[in-house]
C-alpha atoms as an extended CHARMM CRD file, in Angstrom:
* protein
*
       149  EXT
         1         1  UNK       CA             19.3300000000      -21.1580000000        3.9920000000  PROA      1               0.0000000000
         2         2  UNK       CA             17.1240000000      -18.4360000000        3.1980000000  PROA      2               0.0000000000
         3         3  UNK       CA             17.0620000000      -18.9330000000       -0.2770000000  PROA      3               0.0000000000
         4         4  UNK       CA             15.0140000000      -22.1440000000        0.6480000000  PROA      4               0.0000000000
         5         5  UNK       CA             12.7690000000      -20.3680000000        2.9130000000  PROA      5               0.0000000000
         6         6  UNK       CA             11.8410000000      -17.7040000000        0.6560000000  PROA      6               0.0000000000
         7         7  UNK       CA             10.9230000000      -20.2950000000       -2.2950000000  PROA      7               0.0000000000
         8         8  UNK       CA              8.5000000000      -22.3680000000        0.5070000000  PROA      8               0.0000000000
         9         9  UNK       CA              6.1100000000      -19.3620000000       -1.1960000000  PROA      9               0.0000000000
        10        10  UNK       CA              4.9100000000      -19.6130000000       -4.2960000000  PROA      10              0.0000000000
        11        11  UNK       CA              6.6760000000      -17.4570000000       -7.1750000000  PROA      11              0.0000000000
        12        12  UNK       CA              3.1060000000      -15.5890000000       -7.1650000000  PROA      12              0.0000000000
        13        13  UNK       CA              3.3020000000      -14.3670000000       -3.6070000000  PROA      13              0.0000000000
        14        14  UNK       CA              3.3740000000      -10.7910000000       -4.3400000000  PROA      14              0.0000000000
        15        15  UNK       CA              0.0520000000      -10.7430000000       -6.6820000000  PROA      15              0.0000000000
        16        16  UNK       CA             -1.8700000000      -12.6670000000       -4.4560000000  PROA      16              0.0000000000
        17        17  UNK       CA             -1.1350000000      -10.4610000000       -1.5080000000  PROA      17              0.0000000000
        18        18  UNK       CA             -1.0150000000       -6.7230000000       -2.5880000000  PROA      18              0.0000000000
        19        19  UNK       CA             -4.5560000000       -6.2770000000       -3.7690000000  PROA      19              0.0000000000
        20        20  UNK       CA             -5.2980000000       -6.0400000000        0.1240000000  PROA      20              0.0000000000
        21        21  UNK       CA             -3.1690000000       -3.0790000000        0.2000000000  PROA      21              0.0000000000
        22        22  UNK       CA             -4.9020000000       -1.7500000000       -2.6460000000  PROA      22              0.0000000000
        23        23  UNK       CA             -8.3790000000       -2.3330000000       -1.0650000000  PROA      23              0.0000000000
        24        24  UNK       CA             -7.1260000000       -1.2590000000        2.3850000000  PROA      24              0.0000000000
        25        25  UNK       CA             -6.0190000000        1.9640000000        1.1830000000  PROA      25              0.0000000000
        26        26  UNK       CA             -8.7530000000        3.3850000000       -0.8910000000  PROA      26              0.0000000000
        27        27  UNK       CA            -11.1770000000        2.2530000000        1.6440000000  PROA      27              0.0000000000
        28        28  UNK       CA             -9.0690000000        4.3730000000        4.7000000000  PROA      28              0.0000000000
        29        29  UNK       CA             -9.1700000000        6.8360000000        2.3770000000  PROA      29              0.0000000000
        30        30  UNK       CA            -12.9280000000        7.0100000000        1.8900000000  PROA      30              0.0000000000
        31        31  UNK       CA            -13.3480000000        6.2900000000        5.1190000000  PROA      31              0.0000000000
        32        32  UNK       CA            -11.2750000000        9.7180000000        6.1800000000  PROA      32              0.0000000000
        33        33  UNK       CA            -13.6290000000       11.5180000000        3.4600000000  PROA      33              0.0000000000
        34        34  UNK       CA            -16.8300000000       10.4130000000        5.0700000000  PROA      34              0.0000000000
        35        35  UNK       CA            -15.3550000000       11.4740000000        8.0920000000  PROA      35              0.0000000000
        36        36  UNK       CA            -14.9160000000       14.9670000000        6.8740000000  PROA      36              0.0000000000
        37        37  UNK       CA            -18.0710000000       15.4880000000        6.0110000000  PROA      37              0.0000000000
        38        38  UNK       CA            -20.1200000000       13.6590000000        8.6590000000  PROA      38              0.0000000000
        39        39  UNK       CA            -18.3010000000       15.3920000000       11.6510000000  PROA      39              0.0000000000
        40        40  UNK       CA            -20.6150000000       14.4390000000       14.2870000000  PROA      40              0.0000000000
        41        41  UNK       CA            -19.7520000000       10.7330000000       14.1550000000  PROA      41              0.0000000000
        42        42  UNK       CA            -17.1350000000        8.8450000000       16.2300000000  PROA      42              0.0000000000
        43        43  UNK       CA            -17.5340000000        6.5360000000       14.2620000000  PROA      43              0.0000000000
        44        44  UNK       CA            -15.6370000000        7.4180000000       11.0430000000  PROA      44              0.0000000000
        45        45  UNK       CA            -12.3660000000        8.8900000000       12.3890000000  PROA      45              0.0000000000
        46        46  UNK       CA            -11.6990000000        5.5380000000       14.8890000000  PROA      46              0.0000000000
        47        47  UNK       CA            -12.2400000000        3.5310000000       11.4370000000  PROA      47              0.0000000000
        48        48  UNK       CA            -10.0380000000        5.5160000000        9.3610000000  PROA      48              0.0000000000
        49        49  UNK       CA             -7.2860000000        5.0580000000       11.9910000000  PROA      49              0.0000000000
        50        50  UNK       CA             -7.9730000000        1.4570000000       12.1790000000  PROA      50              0.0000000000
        51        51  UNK       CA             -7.9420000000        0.8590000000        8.3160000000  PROA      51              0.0000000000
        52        52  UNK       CA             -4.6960000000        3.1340000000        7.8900000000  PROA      52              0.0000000000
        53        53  UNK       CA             -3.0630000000        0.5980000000       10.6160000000  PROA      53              0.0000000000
        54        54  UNK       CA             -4.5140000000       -2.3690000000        8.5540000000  PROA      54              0.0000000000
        55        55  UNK       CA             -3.2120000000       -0.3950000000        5.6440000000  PROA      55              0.0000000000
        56        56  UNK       CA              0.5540000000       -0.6660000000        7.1610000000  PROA      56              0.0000000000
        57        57  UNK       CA              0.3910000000       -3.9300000000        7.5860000000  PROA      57              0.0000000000
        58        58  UNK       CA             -1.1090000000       -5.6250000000        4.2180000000  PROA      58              0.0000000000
        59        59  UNK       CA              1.8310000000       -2.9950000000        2.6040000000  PROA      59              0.0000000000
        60        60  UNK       CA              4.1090000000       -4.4920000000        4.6640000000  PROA      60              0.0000000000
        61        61  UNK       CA              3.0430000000       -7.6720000000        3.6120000000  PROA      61              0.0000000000
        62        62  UNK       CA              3.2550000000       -6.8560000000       -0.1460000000  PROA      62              0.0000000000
        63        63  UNK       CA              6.3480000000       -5.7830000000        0.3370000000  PROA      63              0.0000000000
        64        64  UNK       CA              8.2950000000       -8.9180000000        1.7590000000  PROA      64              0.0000000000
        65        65  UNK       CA              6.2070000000      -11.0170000000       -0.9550000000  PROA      65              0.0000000000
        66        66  UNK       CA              7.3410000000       -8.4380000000       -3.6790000000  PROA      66              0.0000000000
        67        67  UNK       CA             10.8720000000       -9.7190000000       -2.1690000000  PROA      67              0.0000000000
        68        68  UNK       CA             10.3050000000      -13.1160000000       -2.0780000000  PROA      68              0.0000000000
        69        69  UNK       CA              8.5850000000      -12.7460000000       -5.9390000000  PROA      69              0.0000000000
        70        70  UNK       CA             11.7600000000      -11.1560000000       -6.9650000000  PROA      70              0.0000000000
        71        71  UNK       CA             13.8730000000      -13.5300000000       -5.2180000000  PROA      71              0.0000000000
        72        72  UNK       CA             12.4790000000      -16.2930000000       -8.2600000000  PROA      72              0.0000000000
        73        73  UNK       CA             13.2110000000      -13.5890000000      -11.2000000000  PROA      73              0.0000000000
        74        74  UNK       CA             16.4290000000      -14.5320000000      -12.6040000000  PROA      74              0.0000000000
        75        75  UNK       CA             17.2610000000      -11.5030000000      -15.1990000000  PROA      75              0.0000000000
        76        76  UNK       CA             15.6990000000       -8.1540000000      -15.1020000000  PROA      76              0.0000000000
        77        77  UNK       CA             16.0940000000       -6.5640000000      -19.2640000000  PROA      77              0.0000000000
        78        78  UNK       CA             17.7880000000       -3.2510000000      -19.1590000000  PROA      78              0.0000000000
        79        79  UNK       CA             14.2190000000       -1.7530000000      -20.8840000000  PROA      79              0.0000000000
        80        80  UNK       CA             12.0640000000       -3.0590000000      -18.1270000000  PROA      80              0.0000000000
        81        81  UNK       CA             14.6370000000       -2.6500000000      -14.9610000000  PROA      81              0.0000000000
        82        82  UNK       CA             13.6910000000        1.2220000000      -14.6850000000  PROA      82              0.0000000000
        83        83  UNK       CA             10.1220000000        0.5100000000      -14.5650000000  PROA      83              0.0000000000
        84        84  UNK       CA             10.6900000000       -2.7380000000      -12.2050000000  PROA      84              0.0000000000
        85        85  UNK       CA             12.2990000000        0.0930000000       -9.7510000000  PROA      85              0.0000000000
        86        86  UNK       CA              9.8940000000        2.9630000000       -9.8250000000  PROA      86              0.0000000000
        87        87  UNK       CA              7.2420000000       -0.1000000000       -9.0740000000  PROA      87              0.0000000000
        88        88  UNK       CA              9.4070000000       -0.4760000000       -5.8900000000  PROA      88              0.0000000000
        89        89  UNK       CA              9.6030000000        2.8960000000       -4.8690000000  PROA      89              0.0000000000
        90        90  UNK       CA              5.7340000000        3.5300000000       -5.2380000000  PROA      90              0.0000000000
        91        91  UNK       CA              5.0620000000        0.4790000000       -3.0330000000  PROA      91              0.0000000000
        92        92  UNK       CA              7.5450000000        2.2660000000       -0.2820000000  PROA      92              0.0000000000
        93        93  UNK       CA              6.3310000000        5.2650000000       -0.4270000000  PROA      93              0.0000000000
        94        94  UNK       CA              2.9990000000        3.4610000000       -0.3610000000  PROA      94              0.0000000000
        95        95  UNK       CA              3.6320000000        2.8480000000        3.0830000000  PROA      95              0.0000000000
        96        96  UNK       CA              5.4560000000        5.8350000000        4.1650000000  PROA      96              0.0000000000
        97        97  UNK       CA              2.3250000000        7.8190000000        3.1620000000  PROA      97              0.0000000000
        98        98  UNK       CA              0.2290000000        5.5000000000        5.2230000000  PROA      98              0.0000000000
        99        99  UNK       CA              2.3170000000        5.4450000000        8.3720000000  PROA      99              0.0000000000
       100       100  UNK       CA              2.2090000000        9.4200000000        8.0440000000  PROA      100             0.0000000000
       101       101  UNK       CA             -1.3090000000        9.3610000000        7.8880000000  PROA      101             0.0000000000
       102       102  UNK       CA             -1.4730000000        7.1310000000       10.5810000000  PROA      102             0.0000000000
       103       103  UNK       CA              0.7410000000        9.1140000000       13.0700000000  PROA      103             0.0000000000
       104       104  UNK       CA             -1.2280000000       12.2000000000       11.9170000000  PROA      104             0.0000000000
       105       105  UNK       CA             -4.4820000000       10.6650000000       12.7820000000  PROA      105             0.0000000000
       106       106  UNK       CA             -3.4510000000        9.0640000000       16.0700000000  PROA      106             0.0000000000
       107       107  UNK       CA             -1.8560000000       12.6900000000       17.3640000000  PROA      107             0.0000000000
       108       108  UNK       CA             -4.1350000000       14.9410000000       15.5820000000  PROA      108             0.0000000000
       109       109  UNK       CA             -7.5340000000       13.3900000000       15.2100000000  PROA      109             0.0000000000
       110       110  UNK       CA             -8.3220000000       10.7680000000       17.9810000000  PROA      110             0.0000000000
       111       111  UNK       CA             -7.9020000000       13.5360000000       20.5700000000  PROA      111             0.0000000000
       112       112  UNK       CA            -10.7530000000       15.9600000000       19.2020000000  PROA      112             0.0000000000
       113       113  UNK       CA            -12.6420000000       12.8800000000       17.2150000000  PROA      113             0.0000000000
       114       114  UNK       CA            -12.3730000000       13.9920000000       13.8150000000  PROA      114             0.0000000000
       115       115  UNK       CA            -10.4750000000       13.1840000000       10.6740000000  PROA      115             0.0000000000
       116       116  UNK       CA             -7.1090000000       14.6360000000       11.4440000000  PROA      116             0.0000000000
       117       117  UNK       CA             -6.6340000000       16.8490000000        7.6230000000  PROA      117             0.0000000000
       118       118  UNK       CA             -2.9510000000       16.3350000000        7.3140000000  PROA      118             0.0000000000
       119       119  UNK       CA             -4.0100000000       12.4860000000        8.0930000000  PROA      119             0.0000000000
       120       120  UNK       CA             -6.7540000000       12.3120000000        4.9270000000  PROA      120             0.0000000000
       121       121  UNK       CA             -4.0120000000       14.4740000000        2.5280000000  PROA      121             0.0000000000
       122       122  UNK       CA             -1.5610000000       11.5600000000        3.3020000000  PROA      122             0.0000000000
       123       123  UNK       CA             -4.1690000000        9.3960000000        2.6800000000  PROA      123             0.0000000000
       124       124  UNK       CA             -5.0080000000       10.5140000000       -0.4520000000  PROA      124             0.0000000000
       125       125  UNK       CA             -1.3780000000       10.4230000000       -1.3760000000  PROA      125             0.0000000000
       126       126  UNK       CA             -0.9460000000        6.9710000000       -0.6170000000  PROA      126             0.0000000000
       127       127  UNK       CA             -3.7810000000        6.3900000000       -3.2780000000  PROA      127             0.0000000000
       128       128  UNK       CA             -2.0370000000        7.9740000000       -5.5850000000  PROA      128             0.0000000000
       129       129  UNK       CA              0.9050000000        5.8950000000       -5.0880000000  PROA      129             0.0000000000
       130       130  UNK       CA             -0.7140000000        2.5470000000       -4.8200000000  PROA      130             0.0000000000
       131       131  UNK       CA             -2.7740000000        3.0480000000       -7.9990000000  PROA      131             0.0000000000
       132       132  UNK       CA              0.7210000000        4.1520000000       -9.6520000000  PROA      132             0.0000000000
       133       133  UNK       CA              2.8020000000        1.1580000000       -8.4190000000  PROA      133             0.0000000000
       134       134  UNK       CA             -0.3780000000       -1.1040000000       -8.8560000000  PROA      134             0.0000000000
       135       135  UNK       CA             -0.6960000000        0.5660000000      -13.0140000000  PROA      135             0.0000000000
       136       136  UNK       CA              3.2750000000       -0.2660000000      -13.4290000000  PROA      136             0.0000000000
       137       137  UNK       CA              2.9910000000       -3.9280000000      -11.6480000000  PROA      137             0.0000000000
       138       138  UNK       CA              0.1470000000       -4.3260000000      -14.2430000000  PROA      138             0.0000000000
       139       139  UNK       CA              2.5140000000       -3.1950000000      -17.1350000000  PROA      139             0.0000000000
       140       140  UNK       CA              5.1540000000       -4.9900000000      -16.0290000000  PROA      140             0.0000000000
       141       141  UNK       CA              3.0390000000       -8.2570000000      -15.5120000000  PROA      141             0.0000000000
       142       142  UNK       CA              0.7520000000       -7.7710000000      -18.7340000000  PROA      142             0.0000000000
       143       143  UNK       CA              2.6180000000       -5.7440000000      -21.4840000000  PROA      143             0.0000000000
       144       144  UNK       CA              6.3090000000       -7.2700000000      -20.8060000000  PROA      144             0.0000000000
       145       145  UNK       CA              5.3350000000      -10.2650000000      -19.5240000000  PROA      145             0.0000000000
       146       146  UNK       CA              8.0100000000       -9.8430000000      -16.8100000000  PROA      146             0.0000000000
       147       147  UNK       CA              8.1970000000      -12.4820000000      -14.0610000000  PROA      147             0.0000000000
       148       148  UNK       CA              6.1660000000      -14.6000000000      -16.1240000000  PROA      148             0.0000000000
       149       149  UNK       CA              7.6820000000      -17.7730000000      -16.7390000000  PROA      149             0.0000000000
């Protein structure tokens, strides 16, 4: 039975979806920077909480349609499998780094109104890892044509 529900989606789920992570995440991020540096404003640290939240979500998102993708992939090649994998772990620790940024912001920042540091490091390390798993879903997609049909 859940076969069927996951194919209701379209093979494409997990492209469509995970450029709002993408977005979401390098826009917390500048959002925590801009906070940094403009200290005076309430403005920026309440935003970069609320895009880090948004952040969690749209990865969570990109994760179940990275399942529900997979779920249509019949054969992953030994040469593209390790690749495939290390995509997968990016995207978790994707969110990990978000959701620690997220605490760290909430505890740390909201109280004084400012950009919590540990909160913008994590931040910046989610980047890191969404342009990585993002640069290996692109290989994957484009160089080894993998999930394409």
């Amino acid at each position: 039975m859940l076969a069927t529900i996951e194919h209701m989606f379209p093979a494409t789920i997990h492209p469509m979806v995970v450029h709002f992570t993408i977005a979401i995440t390098y826009l917390a991020t500048l959002a925590g920077l801009i906070g940094l540096i403009r200290r005076k404003s309430d403005f920026w640290p309440t935003s970069f909480l609320y895009l880090l939240g948004l952040g969690i979500l749209a990865t969570i998102a990109a994760g179940v349609a990275g399942v529900i993708s997979e779920s249509y992939i019949r054969h992953i090649s030994p040469t593209v499998a390790p690749m495939f994998h290390r995509h997968k772990e990016y995207g978790v620790l994707t969110g990990v780094a978000l959701i620690i940024a997220f605490v760290a912001q909430w505890l740390l920042g909201l109280r004084k109104q400012r950009v919590a540091m540990i909160g913008f490091i994590a931040s910046l390390v989610a980047t890191v890892l969404v342009s990585l798993a993002g640069h290996l879903g692109g290989t994957l997609v484009y160089h080894d044509a993998f999930g394409i049909a």
